[in-house]
Short mmCIF file of C-alpha atoms and ligand atoms in Angstrom, two decimals:
data_model
loop_
_atom_site.label_atom_id
_atom_site.label_comp_id
_atom_site.label_asym_id
_atom_site.label_seq_id
_atom_site.Cartn_x
_atom_site.Cartn_y
_atom_site.Cartn_z
CA MET A 1 0.34 0.03 0.50
CA THR A 2 1.15 3.41 -1.17
CA ASP A 3 1.04 6.13 1.51
CA ILE A 4 -1.70 8.88 -0.15
CA ALA A 5 -1.52 12.55 1.74
CA ILE A 6 -4.45 13.57 3.13
CA THR A 7 -5.72 16.83 3.21
CA ARG A 8 -9.37 18.20 3.64
CA THR A 9 -11.65 20.72 2.89
CA THR A 10 -12.42 23.00 5.54
CA ASN A 11 -15.17 24.15 3.66
CA PRO A 12 -17.01 20.94 3.28
CA GLY A 13 -20.11 21.17 0.81
CA LYS A 14 -24.11 20.27 1.55
CA PRO A 15 -24.78 17.04 -0.28
CA PRO A 16 -28.89 17.91 -2.46
CA ALA A 17 -31.38 15.50 -1.29
CA ASP A 18 -31.29 12.52 -3.67
CA GLU A 19 -34.27 13.18 -5.28
CA THR A 20 -32.77 16.23 -6.87
CA LEU A 21 -29.75 14.82 -9.15
CA THR A 22 -29.07 14.61 -11.81
CA PHE A 23 -25.55 13.10 -13.31
CA GLY A 24 -22.29 14.19 -13.61
CA ASN A 25 -23.04 18.59 -12.20
CA ILE A 26 -22.53 17.79 -8.47
CA PHE A 27 -19.24 16.85 -7.02
CA THR A 28 -17.86 16.18 -3.24
CA ASP A 29 -15.01 18.29 -1.47
CA HIS A 30 -12.21 16.21 -2.22
CA MET A 31 -10.64 14.98 -4.93
CA PHE A 32 -7.49 12.69 -5.95
CA LEU A 33 -4.20 13.10 -7.76
CA MET A 34 -0.50 11.97 -8.65
CA ASN A 35 1.76 13.31 -11.03
CA TYR A 36 4.35 10.67 -12.99
CA ASP A 37 7.73 12.41 -14.19
CA ALA A 38 10.04 10.65 -16.80
CA GLY A 39 12.67 8.94 -14.88
CA HIS A 40 10.62 9.75 -11.56
CA GLY A 41 7.87 7.78 -12.36
CA TRP A 42 4.52 8.10 -10.57
CA HIS A 43 4.63 10.00 -7.11
CA ASP A 44 2.37 12.21 -4.79
CA PRO A 45 -0.95 11.03 -4.59
CA ARG A 46 -2.40 13.41 -1.85
CA ILE A 47 -6.30 14.01 -1.68
CA VAL A 48 -6.69 17.04 -1.34
CA PRO A 49 -9.65 19.96 -1.09
CA TYR A 50 -12.29 19.42 -4.36
CA GLY A 51 -11.03 22.85 -7.29
CA PRO A 52 -9.72 23.52 -10.43
CA PHE A 53 -6.39 22.71 -11.05
CA SER A 54 -3.13 25.16 -13.67
CA LEU A 55 -2.65 24.26 -17.25
CA ASP A 56 0.09 25.48 -19.35
CA PRO A 57 -2.25 26.71 -22.25
CA ALA A 58 0.53 24.41 -24.01
CA CYS A 59 -0.07 21.58 -21.95
CA CYS A 60 0.33 19.00 -24.74
CA VAL A 61 -3.42 17.10 -23.96
CA LEU A 62 -5.04 20.40 -24.22
CA HIS A 63 -3.84 20.32 -28.27
CA TYR A 64 -3.50 16.73 -29.12
CA GLY A 65 -6.01 15.09 -26.39
CA GLN A 66 -4.16 12.41 -25.21
CA ALA A 67 -6.60 11.32 -21.85
CA VAL A 68 -7.71 8.55 -20.97
CA PHE A 69 -10.57 7.93 -18.32
CA ASP A 70 -12.86 5.34 -16.61
CA GLY A 71 -16.27 5.39 -15.08
CA MET A 72 -17.76 3.29 -12.60
CA LYS A 73 -20.41 3.83 -9.59
CA ALA A 74 -20.30 3.64 -5.48
CA PHE A 75 -23.32 2.36 -4.28
CA ARG A 76 -24.93 2.79 -0.95
CA GLY A 77 -27.27 -0.15 0.09
CA PRO A 78 -30.74 -0.13 2.04
CA ASP A 79 -28.68 -1.41 4.92
CA GLY A 80 -26.34 1.98 4.30
CA HIS A 81 -24.20 0.07 3.95
CA ILE A 82 -21.45 1.40 0.63
CA ARG A 83 -20.51 -1.38 -1.74
CA LEU A 84 -18.02 -0.45 -5.14
CA PHE A 85 -18.51 -2.11 -8.76
CA ARG A 86 -16.12 -4.13 -10.22
CA LEU A 87 -13.66 -1.39 -9.40
CA ALA A 88 -10.89 -4.03 -10.30
CA ASP A 89 -11.84 -4.20 -13.46
CA HIS A 90 -12.78 -1.32 -13.99
CA ALA A 91 -8.88 -0.04 -12.27
CA ARG A 92 -7.56 -2.40 -15.69
CA ARG A 93 -9.22 -1.30 -18.14
CA LEU A 94 -8.03 2.14 -17.41
CA ASN A 95 -4.47 0.85 -17.25
CA GLN A 96 -5.63 -0.67 -20.77
CA SER A 97 -6.72 2.62 -21.60
CA GLY A 98 -3.40 4.55 -20.80
CA HIS A 99 -1.43 1.91 -23.39
CA PHE A 100 -3.55 3.07 -26.32
CA LEU A 101 -2.92 6.07 -25.64
CA CYS A 102 1.30 5.86 -24.49
CA MET A 103 1.10 6.74 -21.24
CA PRO A 104 2.40 5.14 -18.32
CA GLU A 105 1.11 2.19 -17.43
CA LEU A 106 -0.82 3.37 -13.84
CA ASP A 107 -0.64 -0.24 -11.14
CA PRO A 108 -3.97 -0.95 -11.18
CA ALA A 109 -3.75 -1.87 -7.93
CA MET A 110 -3.21 1.76 -7.35
CA VAL A 111 -5.72 3.17 -9.16
CA GLU A 112 -8.12 0.13 -6.43
CA GLN A 113 -6.65 2.26 -3.47
CA SER A 114 -6.85 5.20 -4.43
CA ILE A 115 -11.06 5.24 -5.57
CA ARG A 116 -11.15 3.40 -1.95
CA ALA A 117 -9.59 6.74 -0.09
CA LEU A 118 -11.07 9.78 -1.43
CA VAL A 119 -14.69 7.77 -1.70
CA GLU A 120 -13.95 7.05 1.92
CA VAL A 121 -12.93 10.15 2.08
CA ASP A 122 -16.03 11.38 1.30
CA GLN A 123 -18.98 8.88 1.86
CA ARG A 124 -20.97 10.87 3.29
CA TRP A 125 -22.14 11.65 -0.34
CA VAL A 126 -22.73 8.10 -1.73
CA PRO A 127 -26.34 8.68 -1.91
CA SER A 128 -29.68 5.95 -1.05
CA LEU A 129 -32.00 6.24 -2.74
CA ALA A 130 -32.61 3.68 -5.41
CA GLY A 131 -31.05 4.85 -8.75
CA THR A 132 -28.65 7.16 -7.26
CA SER A 133 -24.78 6.30 -6.27
CA LEU A 134 -21.52 8.17 -6.20
CA TYR A 135 -19.89 8.19 -10.40
CA ILE A 136 -16.09 7.65 -9.88
CA ARG A 137 -13.74 9.31 -11.82
CA PRO A 138 -10.59 8.33 -11.84
CA THR A 139 -8.79 9.99 -15.03
CA ILE A 140 -5.48 10.28 -17.25
CA ILE A 141 -4.07 13.91 -18.03
CA ALA A 142 -0.44 14.12 -20.05
CA THR A 143 1.18 17.65 -18.75
CA GLU A 144 3.92 18.69 -20.83
CA THR A 145 4.69 21.59 -21.33
CA PHE A 146 4.88 21.63 -25.86
CA LEU A 147 3.53 22.08 -28.84
CA GLY A 148 5.64 19.19 -30.98
CA VAL A 149 3.82 15.70 -31.34
CA HIS A 150 5.42 13.41 -28.97
CA PRO A 151 3.29 11.16 -26.73
CA SER A 152 4.44 14.11 -23.30
CA HIS A 153 7.08 12.64 -19.73
CA SER A 154 4.73 13.58 -17.92
CA TYR A 155 1.19 13.08 -17.08
CA LEU A 156 -1.76 13.89 -14.32
CA TYR A 157 -3.07 11.37 -12.51
CA TYR A 158 -7.12 12.39 -11.26
CA VAL A 159 -10.36 11.06 -9.43
CA ILE A 160 -13.09 13.06 -8.72
CA VAL A 161 -16.38 11.85 -7.50
CA GLY A 162 -20.53 13.11 -7.54
CA PRO A 163 -23.93 12.29 -5.90
CA VAL A 164 -25.58 10.93 -8.91
CA GLY A 165 -29.46 9.90 -10.95
CA ALA A 166 -29.96 8.45 -13.59
CA TYR A 167 -28.71 9.80 -17.04
CA TYR A 168 -30.82 10.30 -19.80
CA LYS A 169 -33.70 12.17 -18.71
CA GLU A 170 -36.00 9.18 -19.95
CA GLY A 171 -34.34 7.09 -17.10
CA MET A 172 -35.51 3.75 -17.25
CA ASN A 173 -37.95 4.76 -19.75
CA PRO A 174 -37.26 3.69 -23.42
CA VAL A 175 -35.29 5.79 -25.62
CA ARG A 176 -34.97 6.76 -28.57
CA ILE A 177 -31.76 5.70 -30.94
CA LEU A 178 -30.44 6.68 -34.41
CA ALA A 179 -28.86 4.23 -36.58
CA SER A 180 -26.04 7.22 -38.11
CA ASP A 181 -25.75 6.20 -42.22
CA THR A 182 -23.22 9.72 -42.09
CA HIS A 183 -20.70 9.74 -39.65
CA VAL A 184 -19.02 7.43 -38.25
CA ARG A 185 -17.28 6.78 -34.21
CA ALA A 186 -13.93 4.47 -34.70
CA VAL A 187 -13.00 1.90 -36.91
CA GLN A 188 -10.52 -1.49 -36.40
CA GLY A 189 -7.00 -0.10 -36.15
CA GLY A 190 -8.10 3.48 -34.07
CA LEU A 191 -8.86 4.28 -30.65
CA GLY A 192 -11.98 2.57 -29.67
CA ALA A 193 -11.56 -0.01 -27.56
CA ALA A 194 -10.11 3.67 -25.89
CA LYS A 195 -12.11 5.24 -23.61
CA THR A 196 -10.44 8.72 -23.98
CA ALA A 197 -11.17 12.12 -25.40
CA ALA A 198 -10.87 11.85 -28.34
CA ASN A 199 -14.26 9.16 -28.88
CA TYR A 200 -16.09 11.74 -27.49
CA ALA A 201 -14.72 14.18 -29.08
CA ALA A 202 -16.27 12.32 -32.56
CA SER A 203 -19.12 11.41 -31.68
CA LEU A 204 -20.38 15.42 -30.48
CA PHE A 205 -21.74 16.40 -34.73
CA GLY A 206 -23.23 13.23 -34.92
CA ALA A 207 -24.76 12.60 -31.87
CA GLU A 208 -26.18 16.52 -32.38
CA ALA A 209 -27.26 15.88 -35.12
CA ALA A 210 -29.14 12.74 -33.90
CA GLN A 211 -30.81 15.22 -30.98
CA LYS A 212 -32.37 17.64 -33.54
CA ALA A 213 -34.60 14.37 -35.32
CA GLY A 214 -35.32 14.13 -31.95
CA TYR A 215 -33.46 10.90 -30.95
CA THR A 216 -31.47 10.42 -27.78
CA GLN A 217 -28.55 8.46 -29.00
CA VAL A 218 -26.19 7.72 -32.17
CA LEU A 219 -25.84 3.61 -32.80
CA TRP A 220 -22.68 3.95 -33.98
CA LEU A 221 -22.10 1.49 -37.61
CA ASP A 222 -19.19 -0.04 -38.71
CA GLY A 223 -17.12 2.15 -40.42
CA VAL A 224 -16.00 0.53 -43.37
CA GLU A 225 -19.40 -1.20 -44.40
CA ARG A 226 -21.59 1.41 -42.01
CA LYS A 227 -23.95 -1.73 -42.22
CA TYR A 228 -23.05 -3.99 -38.72
CA LEU A 229 -23.57 -1.94 -35.24
CA ASP A 230 -21.26 -1.35 -33.11
CA GLU A 231 -21.72 0.30 -30.18
CA VAL A 232 -23.72 3.97 -29.21
CA GLY A 233 -20.91 6.00 -27.15
CA THR A 234 -22.74 6.88 -24.25
CA MET A 235 -23.58 2.31 -23.73
CA ASN A 236 -22.97 -0.43 -25.89
CA ILE A 237 -25.71 -2.50 -27.50
CA MET A 238 -27.59 -6.10 -27.45
CA LEU A 239 -30.22 -7.01 -28.83
CA LYS A 240 -32.72 -10.70 -28.62
CA ILE A 241 -34.44 -11.62 -31.54
CA GLY A 242 -36.67 -14.66 -31.17
CA ASP A 243 -34.10 -17.53 -28.63
CA GLU A 244 -30.88 -15.19 -29.54
CA VAL A 245 -29.45 -12.04 -27.58
CA ILE A 246 -27.12 -10.76 -29.71
CA THR A 247 -23.99 -8.33 -29.07
CA PRO A 248 -21.11 -7.07 -31.88
CA PRO A 249 -17.24 -8.39 -30.74
CA LEU A 250 -14.75 -6.74 -29.21
CA ASN A 251 -13.07 -6.35 -32.52
CA GLY A 252 -10.93 -3.34 -31.38
CA THR A 253 -13.52 -0.58 -32.56
CA ILE A 254 -16.07 -0.38 -29.31
CA LEU A 255 -14.81 -0.25 -26.10
CA ALA A 256 -15.85 -3.47 -23.62
CA GLY A 257 -17.75 -2.19 -21.03
CA ILE A 258 -17.50 -3.75 -17.21
CA THR A 259 -21.65 -3.87 -17.66
CA ARG A 260 -20.98 -5.68 -20.93
CA ASP A 261 -19.20 -8.61 -20.05
CA SER A 262 -21.53 -8.20 -16.70
CA VAL A 263 -25.06 -8.32 -18.07
CA LEU A 264 -22.65 -11.15 -21.24
CA THR A 265 -21.99 -13.19 -18.05
CA LEU A 266 -26.37 -13.04 -16.34
CA LEU A 267 -27.59 -14.31 -19.76
CA ARG A 268 -25.14 -17.77 -20.26
CA ASP A 269 -25.75 -18.37 -16.21
CA TRP A 270 -29.13 -17.92 -16.77
CA GLY A 271 -28.54 -20.45 -20.44
CA LEU A 272 -29.50 -17.81 -22.62
CA ARG A 273 -27.71 -18.48 -26.02
CA VAL A 274 -25.63 -14.99 -26.28
CA SER A 275 -23.92 -14.97 -29.37
CA GLU A 276 -20.92 -11.82 -29.54
CA ARG A 277 -20.97 -11.86 -33.62
CA PRO A 278 -21.64 -8.66 -36.10
CA ILE A 279 -25.30 -7.69 -36.01
CA ALA A 280 -26.17 -5.90 -39.83
CA ILE A 281 -28.20 -3.05 -39.07
CA ASP A 282 -30.47 -4.51 -42.16
CA ASP A 283 -31.11 -7.86 -40.34
CA VAL A 284 -32.49 -5.65 -36.58
CA ILE A 285 -34.85 -3.42 -38.46
CA ALA A 286 -36.74 -6.63 -40.36
CA ALA A 287 -36.86 -7.75 -36.60
CA ALA A 288 -38.04 -4.94 -35.49
CA GLN A 289 -40.72 -4.79 -38.35
CA ALA A 290 -41.59 -8.53 -37.42
CA GLY A 291 -42.54 -7.53 -33.93
CA LYS A 292 -39.80 -10.05 -33.17
CA LEU A 293 -37.08 -7.54 -31.60
CA GLU A 294 -36.09 -6.82 -28.26
CA MET A 295 -32.55 -3.88 -27.66
CA TRP A 296 -31.05 -2.17 -24.94
CA GLY A 297 -27.78 -0.74 -24.09
CA THR A 298 -25.03 -1.92 -21.15
CA GLY A 299 -23.26 0.92 -19.86
CA THR A 300 -22.00 2.37 -16.25
CA ALA A 301 -23.92 6.21 -16.37
CA ALA A 302 -26.94 4.63 -18.30
CA VAL A 303 -26.91 0.56 -16.18
CA ILE A 304 -29.29 -0.98 -18.56
CA SER A 305 -31.70 0.83 -21.52
CA PRO A 306 -33.85 -0.61 -23.44
CA VAL A 307 -34.44 0.75 -26.48
CA GLY A 308 -38.34 1.68 -27.59
CA GLU A 309 -37.16 3.63 -31.19
CA LEU A 310 -35.10 3.22 -34.30
CA GLY A 311 -34.46 5.50 -36.89
CA TYR A 312 -32.52 4.84 -39.27
CA LYS A 313 -31.89 6.48 -43.52
CA GLY A 314 -35.84 8.69 -43.24
CA GLU A 315 -37.41 5.75 -41.32
CA ARG A 316 -38.72 5.28 -37.55
CA TYR A 317 -39.52 1.93 -36.82
CA VAL A 318 -41.14 1.18 -33.39
CA ILE A 319 -39.47 -1.87 -30.74
CA ASN A 320 -41.55 -4.13 -28.40
CA ASP A 321 -44.34 -1.38 -28.92
CA GLY A 322 -41.68 0.89 -27.77
CA GLN A 323 -42.14 -0.96 -24.28
CA THR A 324 -39.00 -2.21 -21.97
CA GLY A 325 -38.82 -5.86 -22.77
CA ALA A 326 -38.97 -7.99 -20.03
CA LEU A 327 -34.81 -8.91 -20.28
CA THR A 328 -34.30 -6.45 -19.63
CA GLN A 329 -36.25 -5.57 -16.78
CA LYS A 330 -35.05 -8.04 -15.68
CA LEU A 331 -31.69 -7.37 -16.14
CA TYR A 332 -31.96 -3.69 -14.66
CA ASP A 333 -33.79 -5.46 -11.24
CA THR A 334 -31.06 -7.51 -11.17
CA ILE A 335 -27.78 -5.50 -11.84
CA VAL A 336 -29.25 -2.74 -9.80
CA GLY A 337 -30.13 -5.96 -6.62
CA ILE A 338 -26.20 -7.25 -6.71
CA GLN A 339 -25.56 -2.94 -7.11
CA TYR A 340 -27.41 -2.35 -3.67
CA GLY A 341 -26.40 -5.44 -2.32
CA THR A 342 -30.35 -6.49 -2.35
CA ALA A 343 -29.65 -9.80 -4.75
CA ALA A 344 -27.31 -12.60 -4.51
CA ASP A 345 -24.37 -11.50 -6.18
CA PRO A 346 -22.47 -14.55 -7.44
CA HIS A 347 -19.11 -13.37 -8.78
CA ALA A 348 -18.65 -10.78 -6.72
CA TRP A 349 -18.49 -7.51 -8.54
CA ALA A 350 -20.07 -5.04 -5.59
CA ARG A 351 -17.10 -5.18 -2.97
CA PRO A 352 -17.36 -3.21 -0.01
CA LEU A 353 -15.44 -0.23 0.80
CA GLY A 354 -13.04 -0.62 1.94
CA ASN A 355 -12.09 -4.74 3.48
CA ARG A 356 -15.17 -4.76 5.97
CA LEU A 357 -19.30 -2.97 4.98
CA GLY A 358 -18.21 0.99 4.86
CA GLY A 359 -20.53 3.57 4.83
C1 COI B 1 -20.22 5.35 -18.61
O1 COI B 1 -20.52 5.47 -19.15
O2 COI B 1 -19.10 5.22 -17.55
C2 COI B 1 -19.22 6.11 -19.30
O3 COI B 1 -18.13 6.62 -19.30
C3 COI B 1 -20.44 7.22 -19.55
C4 COI B 1 -20.82 8.32 -20.26
C5 COI B 1 -21.01 8.46 -19.33
C6 COI B 1 -19.56 9.17 -21.16
#
């Protein structure tokens, strides 16, 4: 274990009422920081009062986007205890994303320790209302001051956390997504599998067009043939046609979602037929028209999000009468039950804060 220096705020904030929480606009009293310098390695892990930090205007992350992040959650169950959902897997993924962006290795054990320590310090901010949680955003940015294009020699790893409610304004109600035939998010050999700022920058233009057309999100198709489903950017996509559950494979263009993995594991536990294989948009539309389609997204922020309508090439296709499907609801209830400690957790995904039940 590395020693983490803790400087507590002298001006603690007041957590908002759980009922008022939306997503991503409230942060707690503290943040975690740690620096990297070539030749010195990662150093100075510390928790300090939350606030702005200064960056040189020539800092390379501001110009070339060498930045990665992850997103995970802590939950306060009805028993009052705080649980972290698949922390070790998120820590590993942050390090993998960094690898794509030529960043130095950051020991996943250090990521775990930093997150546990910060959540412990700010634990009074973990909300308890059903559907709320503490969202955790570990981030690594390149901090060297230069304008040449090459990997930075210095980095800042930081973690911020904040209480959140539902990601989509629809909550658990079905969302409408637009399969884009005009914009692409990623291609094989690119950064699509990394959780990096660049992928989200690439999604903005298409997402805005989708929102203007009345959709919540874009369903990205493959960047080459524009024929096969990739992901939704804020979530992985899954569907059920007949007795087969299908999701696009991890082929380098989509994020290896932790919720995606949790859902696939549960489905296999339940004995369902699960295929990670390419699925063509035309087959999805044919299934929607035949009334045989159930569709949902999976993500840390989005949890399990039913899809009630699909747009493509100017047409709108209603899915499952615009209602949440039975399997989607069962997945939501099971995942949420595990996260809040009210359902059996056979894979030990929800781990108590510290090595005990905190809260
Ligand atoms: C998450 O689900 O944690 C994400 O990072 C998606 C989004 C909020 C950018």
